[in-house]
Short mmCIF file of C-alpha atoms in Angstrom, two decimals:
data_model
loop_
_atom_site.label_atom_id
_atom_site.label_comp_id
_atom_site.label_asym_id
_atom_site.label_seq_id
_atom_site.Cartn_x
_atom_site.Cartn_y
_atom_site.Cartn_z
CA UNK A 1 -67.48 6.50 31.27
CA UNK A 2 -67.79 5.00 28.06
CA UNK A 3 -67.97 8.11 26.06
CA UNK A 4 -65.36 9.21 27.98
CA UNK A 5 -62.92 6.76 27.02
CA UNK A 6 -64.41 6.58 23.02
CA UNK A 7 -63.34 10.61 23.33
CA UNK A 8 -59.85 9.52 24.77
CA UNK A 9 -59.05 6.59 21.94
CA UNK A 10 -60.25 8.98 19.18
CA UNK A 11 -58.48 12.22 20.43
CA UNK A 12 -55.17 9.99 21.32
CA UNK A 13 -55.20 8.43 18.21
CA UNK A 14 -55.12 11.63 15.74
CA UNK A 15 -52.97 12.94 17.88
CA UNK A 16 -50.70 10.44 17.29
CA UNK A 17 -51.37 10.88 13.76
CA UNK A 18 -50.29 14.61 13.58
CA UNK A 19 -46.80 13.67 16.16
CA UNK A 20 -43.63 14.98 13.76
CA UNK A 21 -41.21 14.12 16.61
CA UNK A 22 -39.79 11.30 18.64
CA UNK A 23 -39.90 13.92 21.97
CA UNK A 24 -43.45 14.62 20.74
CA UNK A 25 -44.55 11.05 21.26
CA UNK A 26 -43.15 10.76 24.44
CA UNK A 27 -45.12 13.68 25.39
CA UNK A 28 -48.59 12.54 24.07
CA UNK A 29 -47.42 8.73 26.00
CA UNK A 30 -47.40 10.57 29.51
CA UNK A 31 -50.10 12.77 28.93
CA UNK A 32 -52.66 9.59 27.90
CA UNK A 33 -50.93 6.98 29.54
CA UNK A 34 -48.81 7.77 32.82
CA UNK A 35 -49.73 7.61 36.15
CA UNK A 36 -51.43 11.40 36.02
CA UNK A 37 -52.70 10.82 32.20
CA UNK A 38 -56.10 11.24 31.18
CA UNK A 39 -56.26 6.78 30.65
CA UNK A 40 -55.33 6.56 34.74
CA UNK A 41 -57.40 9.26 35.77
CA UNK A 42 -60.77 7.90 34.03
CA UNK A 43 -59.76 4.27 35.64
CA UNK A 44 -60.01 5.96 39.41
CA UNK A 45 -63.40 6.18 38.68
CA UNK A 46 -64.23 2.86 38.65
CA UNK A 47 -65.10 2.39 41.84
CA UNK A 48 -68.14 4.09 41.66
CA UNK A 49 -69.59 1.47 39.16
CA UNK A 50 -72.02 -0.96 40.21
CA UNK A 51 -70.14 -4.47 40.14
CA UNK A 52 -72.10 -5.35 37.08
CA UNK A 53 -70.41 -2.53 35.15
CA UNK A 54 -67.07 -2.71 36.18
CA UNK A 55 -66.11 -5.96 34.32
CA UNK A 56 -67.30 -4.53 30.75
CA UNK A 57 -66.00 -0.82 31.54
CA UNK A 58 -62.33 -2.81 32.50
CA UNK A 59 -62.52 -4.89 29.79
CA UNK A 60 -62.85 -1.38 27.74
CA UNK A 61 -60.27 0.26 29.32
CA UNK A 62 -57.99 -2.05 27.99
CA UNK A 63 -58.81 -1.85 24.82
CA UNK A 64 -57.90 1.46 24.89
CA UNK A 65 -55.01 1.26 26.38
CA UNK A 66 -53.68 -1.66 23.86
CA UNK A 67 -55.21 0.56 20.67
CA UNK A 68 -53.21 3.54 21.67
CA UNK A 69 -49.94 1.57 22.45
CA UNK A 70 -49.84 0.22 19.16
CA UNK A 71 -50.75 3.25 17.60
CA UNK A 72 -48.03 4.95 19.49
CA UNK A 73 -45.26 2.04 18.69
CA UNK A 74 -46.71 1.89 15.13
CA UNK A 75 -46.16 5.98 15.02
CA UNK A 76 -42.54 5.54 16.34
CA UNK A 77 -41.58 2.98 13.69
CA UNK A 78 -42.77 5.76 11.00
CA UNK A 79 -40.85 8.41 12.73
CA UNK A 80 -37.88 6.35 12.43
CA UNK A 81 -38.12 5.36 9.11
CA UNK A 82 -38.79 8.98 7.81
CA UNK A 83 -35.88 10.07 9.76
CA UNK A 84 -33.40 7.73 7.92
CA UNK A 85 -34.65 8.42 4.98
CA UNK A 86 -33.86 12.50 5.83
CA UNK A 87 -30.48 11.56 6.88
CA UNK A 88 -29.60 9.58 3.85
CA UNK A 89 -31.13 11.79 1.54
CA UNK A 90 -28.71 14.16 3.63
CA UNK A 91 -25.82 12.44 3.63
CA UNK A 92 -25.85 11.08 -0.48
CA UNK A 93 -22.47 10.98 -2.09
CA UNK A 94 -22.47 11.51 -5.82
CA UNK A 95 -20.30 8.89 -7.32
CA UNK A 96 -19.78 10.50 -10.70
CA UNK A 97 -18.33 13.41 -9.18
CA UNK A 98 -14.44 13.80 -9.39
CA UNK A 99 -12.88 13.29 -5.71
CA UNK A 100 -10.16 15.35 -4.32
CA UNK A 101 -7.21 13.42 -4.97
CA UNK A 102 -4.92 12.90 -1.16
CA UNK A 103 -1.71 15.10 -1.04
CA UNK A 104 0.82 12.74 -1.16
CA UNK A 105 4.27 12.58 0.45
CA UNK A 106 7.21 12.26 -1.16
CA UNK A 107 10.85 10.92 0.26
CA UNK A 108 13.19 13.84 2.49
CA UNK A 109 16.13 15.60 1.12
CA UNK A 110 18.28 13.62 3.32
CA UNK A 111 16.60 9.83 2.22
CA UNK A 112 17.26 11.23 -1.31
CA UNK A 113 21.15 12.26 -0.94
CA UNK A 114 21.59 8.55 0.86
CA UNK A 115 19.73 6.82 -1.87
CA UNK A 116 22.44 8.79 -4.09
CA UNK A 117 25.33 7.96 -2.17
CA UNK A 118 24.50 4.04 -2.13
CA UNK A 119 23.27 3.78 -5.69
CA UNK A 120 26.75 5.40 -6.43
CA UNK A 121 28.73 2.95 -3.94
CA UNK A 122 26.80 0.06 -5.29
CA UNK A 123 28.17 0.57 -8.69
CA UNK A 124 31.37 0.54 -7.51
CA UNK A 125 30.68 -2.28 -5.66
CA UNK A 126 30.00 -1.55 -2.37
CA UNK A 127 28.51 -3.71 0.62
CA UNK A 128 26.30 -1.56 2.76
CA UNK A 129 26.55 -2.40 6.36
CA UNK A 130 24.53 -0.55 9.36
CA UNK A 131 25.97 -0.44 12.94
CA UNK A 132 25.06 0.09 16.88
CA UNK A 133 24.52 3.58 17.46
CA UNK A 134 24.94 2.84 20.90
CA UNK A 135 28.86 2.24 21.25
CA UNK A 136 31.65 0.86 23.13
CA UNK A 137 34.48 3.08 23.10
CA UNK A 138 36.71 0.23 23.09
CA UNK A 139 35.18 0.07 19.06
CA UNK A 140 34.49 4.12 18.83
CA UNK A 141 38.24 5.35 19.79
CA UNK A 142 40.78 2.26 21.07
CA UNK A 143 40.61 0.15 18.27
CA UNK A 144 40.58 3.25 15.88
CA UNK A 145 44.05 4.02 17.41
CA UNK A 146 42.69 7.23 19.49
CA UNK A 147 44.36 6.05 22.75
CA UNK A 148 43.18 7.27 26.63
CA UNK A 149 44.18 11.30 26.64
CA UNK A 150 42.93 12.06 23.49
CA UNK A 151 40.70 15.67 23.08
CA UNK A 152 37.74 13.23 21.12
CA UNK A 153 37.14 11.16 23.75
CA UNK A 154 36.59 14.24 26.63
CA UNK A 155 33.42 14.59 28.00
CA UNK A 156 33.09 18.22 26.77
CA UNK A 157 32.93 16.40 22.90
CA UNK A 158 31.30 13.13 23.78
CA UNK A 159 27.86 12.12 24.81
CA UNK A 160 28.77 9.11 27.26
CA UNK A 161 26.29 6.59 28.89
CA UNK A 162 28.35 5.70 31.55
CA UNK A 163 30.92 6.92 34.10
CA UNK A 164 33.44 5.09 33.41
CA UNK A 165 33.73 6.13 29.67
CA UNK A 166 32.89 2.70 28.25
CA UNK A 167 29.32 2.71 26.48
CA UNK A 168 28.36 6.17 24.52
CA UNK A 169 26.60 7.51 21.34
CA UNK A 170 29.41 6.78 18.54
CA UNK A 171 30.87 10.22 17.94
CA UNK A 172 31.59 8.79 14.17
CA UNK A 173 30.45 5.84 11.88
CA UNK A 174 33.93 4.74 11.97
CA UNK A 175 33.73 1.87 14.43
CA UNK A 176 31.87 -0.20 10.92
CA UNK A 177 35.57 -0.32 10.02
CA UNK A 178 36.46 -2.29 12.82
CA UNK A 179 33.25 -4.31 12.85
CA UNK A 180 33.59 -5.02 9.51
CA UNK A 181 37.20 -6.52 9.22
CA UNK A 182 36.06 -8.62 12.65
CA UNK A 183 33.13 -9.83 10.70
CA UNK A 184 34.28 -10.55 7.28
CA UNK A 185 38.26 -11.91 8.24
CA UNK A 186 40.40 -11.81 4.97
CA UNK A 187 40.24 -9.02 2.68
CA UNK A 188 39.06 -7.88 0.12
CA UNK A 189 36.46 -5.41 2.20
CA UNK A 190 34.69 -2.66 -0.10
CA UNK A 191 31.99 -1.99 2.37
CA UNK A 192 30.01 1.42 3.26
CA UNK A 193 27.82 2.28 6.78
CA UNK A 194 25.36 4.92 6.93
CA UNK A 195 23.81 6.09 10.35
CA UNK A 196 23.14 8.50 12.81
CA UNK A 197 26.17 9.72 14.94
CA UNK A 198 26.51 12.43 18.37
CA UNK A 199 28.70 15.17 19.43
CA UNK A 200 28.88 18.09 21.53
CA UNK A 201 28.60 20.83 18.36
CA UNK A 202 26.69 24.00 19.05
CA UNK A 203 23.68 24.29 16.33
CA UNK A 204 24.50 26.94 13.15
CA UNK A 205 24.33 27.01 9.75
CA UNK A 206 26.48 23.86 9.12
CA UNK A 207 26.58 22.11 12.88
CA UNK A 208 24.42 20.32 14.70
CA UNK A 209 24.83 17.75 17.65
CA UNK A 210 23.53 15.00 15.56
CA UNK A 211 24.03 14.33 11.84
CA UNK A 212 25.05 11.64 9.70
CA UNK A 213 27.73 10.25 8.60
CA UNK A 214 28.60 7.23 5.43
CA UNK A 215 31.44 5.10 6.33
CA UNK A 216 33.55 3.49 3.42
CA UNK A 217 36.64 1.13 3.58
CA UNK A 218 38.35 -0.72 1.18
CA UNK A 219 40.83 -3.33 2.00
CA UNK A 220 43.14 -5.33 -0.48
CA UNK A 221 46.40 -5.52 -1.66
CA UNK A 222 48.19 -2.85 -3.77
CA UNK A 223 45.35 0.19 -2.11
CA UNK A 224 47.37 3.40 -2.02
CA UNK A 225 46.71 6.74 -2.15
CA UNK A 226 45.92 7.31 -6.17
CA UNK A 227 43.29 4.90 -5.54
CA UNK A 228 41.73 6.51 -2.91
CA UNK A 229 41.69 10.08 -4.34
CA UNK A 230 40.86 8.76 -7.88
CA UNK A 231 37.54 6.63 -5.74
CA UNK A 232 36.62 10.05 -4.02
CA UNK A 233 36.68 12.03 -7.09
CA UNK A 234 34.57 9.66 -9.37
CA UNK A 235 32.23 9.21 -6.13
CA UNK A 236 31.56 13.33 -5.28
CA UNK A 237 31.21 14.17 -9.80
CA UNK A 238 28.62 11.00 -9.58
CA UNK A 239 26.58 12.73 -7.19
CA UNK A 240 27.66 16.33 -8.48
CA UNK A 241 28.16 16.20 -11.72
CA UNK A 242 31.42 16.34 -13.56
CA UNK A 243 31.25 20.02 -13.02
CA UNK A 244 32.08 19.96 -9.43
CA UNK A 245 35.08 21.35 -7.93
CA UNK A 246 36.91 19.73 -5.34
CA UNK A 247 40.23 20.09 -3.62
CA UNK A 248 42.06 17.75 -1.22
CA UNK A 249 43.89 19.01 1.82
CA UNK A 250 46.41 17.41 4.33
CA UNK A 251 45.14 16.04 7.90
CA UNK A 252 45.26 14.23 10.59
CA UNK A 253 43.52 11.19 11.69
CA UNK A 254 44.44 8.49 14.23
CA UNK A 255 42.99 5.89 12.45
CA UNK A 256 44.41 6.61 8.66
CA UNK A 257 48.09 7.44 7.66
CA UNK A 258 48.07 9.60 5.99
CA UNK A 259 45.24 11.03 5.71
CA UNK A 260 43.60 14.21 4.08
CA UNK A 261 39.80 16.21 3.63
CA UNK A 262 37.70 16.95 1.07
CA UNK A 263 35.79 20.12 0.16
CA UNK A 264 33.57 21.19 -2.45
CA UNK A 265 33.68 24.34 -3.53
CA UNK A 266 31.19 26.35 -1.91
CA UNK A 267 27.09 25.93 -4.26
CA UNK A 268 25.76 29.06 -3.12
CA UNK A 269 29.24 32.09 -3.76
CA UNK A 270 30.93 29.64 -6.00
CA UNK A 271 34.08 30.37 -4.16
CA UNK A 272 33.84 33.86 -3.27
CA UNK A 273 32.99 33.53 0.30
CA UNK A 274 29.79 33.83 1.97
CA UNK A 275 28.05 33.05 5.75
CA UNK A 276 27.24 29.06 4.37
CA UNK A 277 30.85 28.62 3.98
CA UNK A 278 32.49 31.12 6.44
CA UNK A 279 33.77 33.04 4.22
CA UNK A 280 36.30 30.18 2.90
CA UNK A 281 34.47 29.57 -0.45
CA UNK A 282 34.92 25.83 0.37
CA UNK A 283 32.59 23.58 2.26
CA UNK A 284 34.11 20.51 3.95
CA UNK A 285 32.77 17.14 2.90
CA UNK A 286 34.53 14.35 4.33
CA UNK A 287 37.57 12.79 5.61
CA UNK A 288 39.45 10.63 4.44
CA UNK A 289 43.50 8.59 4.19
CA UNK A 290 44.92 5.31 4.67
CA UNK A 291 43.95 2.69 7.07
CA UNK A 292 46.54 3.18 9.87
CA UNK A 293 48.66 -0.29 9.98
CA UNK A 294 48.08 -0.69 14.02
CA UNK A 295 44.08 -0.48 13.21
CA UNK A 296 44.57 -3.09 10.77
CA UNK A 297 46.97 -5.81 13.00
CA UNK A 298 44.18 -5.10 15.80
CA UNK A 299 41.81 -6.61 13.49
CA UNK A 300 43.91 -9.79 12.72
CA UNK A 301 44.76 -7.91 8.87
CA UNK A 302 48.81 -8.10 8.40
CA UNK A 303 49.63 -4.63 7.32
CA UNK A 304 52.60 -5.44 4.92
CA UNK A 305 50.85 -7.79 2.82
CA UNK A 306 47.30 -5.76 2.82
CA UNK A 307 46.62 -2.35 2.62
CA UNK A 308 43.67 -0.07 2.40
CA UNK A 309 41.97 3.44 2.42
CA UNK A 310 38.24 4.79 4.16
CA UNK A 311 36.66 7.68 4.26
CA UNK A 312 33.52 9.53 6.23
CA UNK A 313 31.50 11.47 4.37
CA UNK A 314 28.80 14.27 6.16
CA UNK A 315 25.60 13.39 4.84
CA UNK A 316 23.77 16.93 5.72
CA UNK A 317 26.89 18.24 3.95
CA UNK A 318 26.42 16.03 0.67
CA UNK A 319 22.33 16.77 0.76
CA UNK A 320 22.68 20.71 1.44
CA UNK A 321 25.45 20.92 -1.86
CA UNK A 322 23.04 18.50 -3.71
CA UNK A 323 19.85 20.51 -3.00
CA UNK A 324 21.74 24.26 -2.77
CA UNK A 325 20.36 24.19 1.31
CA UNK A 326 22.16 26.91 2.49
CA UNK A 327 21.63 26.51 6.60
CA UNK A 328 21.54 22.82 7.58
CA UNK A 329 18.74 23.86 10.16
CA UNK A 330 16.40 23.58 7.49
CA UNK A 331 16.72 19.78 7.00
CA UNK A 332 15.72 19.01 10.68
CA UNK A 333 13.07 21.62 11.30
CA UNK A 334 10.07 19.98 9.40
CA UNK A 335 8.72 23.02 8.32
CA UNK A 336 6.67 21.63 5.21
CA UNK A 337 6.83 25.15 3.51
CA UNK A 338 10.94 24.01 2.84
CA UNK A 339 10.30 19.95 2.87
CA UNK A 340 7.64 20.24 -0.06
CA UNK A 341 10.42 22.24 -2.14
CA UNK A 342 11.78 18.72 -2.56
#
């Protein structure tokens, strides 16, 4: 039994030696040292030893047994080591090498046509205000002087909230001009409201059923109508460039008397006529006229001593003559093949 168990250390032990593997040790563990391993099945024989022998032959045994443990744990520990080593070896990043520098983003068409816009209105001295886009019509049509009856507030053109008509997505930013004179009081207001507004449009090249839209009022005494079209003008050629042709037009608005629109003449036929502009040659940009005397008594303002003009200009509109966008699709589609143009 004793040269048995010399043959099993010696065999176990290069054995060991010559393991490349993790699996491989586990292998060589349950073939030496598990309940059917050559270790175990030597041991069963024990009984047959005289009771003088069995002491030194156990005593033997587990010698064995703790040689080729340690062997095996020592084996592991080398196998672990040399695998780490592999992997980083693997896995080593050369420093000196140039890296591949991120793509980065840059702002929207539509952030860069609002930056515009405010810059400009800052200069003329401006306040910008933001607003609820959640609205009361009390704020989006009553105090605005667009009374119960009135086409806007139908529920073909207006996204409503409730059934009773009294909370919906503002159709307009023009409620700021009511918030505006309730928060401020006495005039002089020069303010201007950007944000997101709703309605009922069916999607093509130059509707969609929600945009944007810039608010501006002005409120003081001795406003008329000069100032307001001589304030448009200087506004659009600042964005535009003094090249730009525009043309004012008579309208209607309940909350300005009188009032008028805006166009620019159309970027992409230059007045010829073409799909982007219906064939008109001219692209509507805002509208515009005098603050109405009843909205300004409903907001505590006494019309004969103060008077005023505002304006709401279509954002999409501005950024699609700014950038030459001929279908205003385009600006809400995220296809990065047209947003990295910009």
């Amino acid at each position: 039994m004793k040269e048995q168990l010399e043959r099993i250390r010696v065999s176990a032990l290069e054995a060991l030696a010559q393991a490349k593997e993790s699996a491989d040790l586990e292998s060589l563990r349950i073939k030496i040292l598990g309940k059917k391993g050559e270790l175990t099945a030597v041991l069963k024989t024990m009984g047959k030893l005289s009771a003088e022998e069995r002491p030194v032959m156990g005593q033997l045994a587990n010698s064995v047994r703790a040689g080729i443990e340690e062997a095996l744990e020592q084996r592991k520990k080398e196998l672990a080591a040399a695998a780490l080593e592999a992997r980083l070896e693997a896995e080593a990043v050369d420093v000196t090498v140039p890296g591949t520098a991120p793509t980065l983003g840059h702002r929207h068409p539509m952030n860069i046509a609002l930056d515009e816009v405010k810059e400009a209105a800052i200069g003329m001295g401006f306040r910008i205000l933001e607003g609820p886009e959640v609205e009361l019509a009390e704020y989006n049509f009553t105090k605005l002087n667009t009374e119960e009856g009135h086409p806007a507030r139908d529920w073909s053109d207006t996204f409503y909230l409730k059934e009773d008509s009294s909370v919906l997505l503002r159709t307009q930013t023009s409620p700021m001009q009511i918030r505006a004179m309730e928060a401020i009081g006495k005039p002089p207001i020069r303010i201007l409201a950007p944000g997101r507004v709703f309605r009922k449009d069916e999607v093509d090249a130059t509707h969609s059923p929600m945009f944007h839209q810039i608010e501006g009022l002005v409120i003081d005494k001795g406003i008329t109508m000069a100032d307001l079209k001589g304030t448009l003008e200087a506004f659009v050629k600042s964005l535009y460039g003094e090249d730009c042709v525009v043309r004012f037009r008579p309208h209607h608005f309940p909350f300005t008397e009188p009032s008028c629109e805006l166009d620019v003449q159309c970027f992409k036929c230059h007045g010829a006529g073409c799909p982007t502009c219906k064939g008109e040659g001219w692209i509507e940009l805002l509208g515009a006229g005098m603050v109405h005397p009843k909205v300004l008594e409903g907001c505590g303002i006494d019309p004969d001593v103060y008077s005023g003009f505002a304006f709401g200009i279509g954002l999409e509109r501005m950024a699609m003559r700014r950038f030459q966008i001929s279908d205003l699709r385009l600006i809400f589609e995220n296809d990065v093949r047209f947003l990295e143009q910009f």
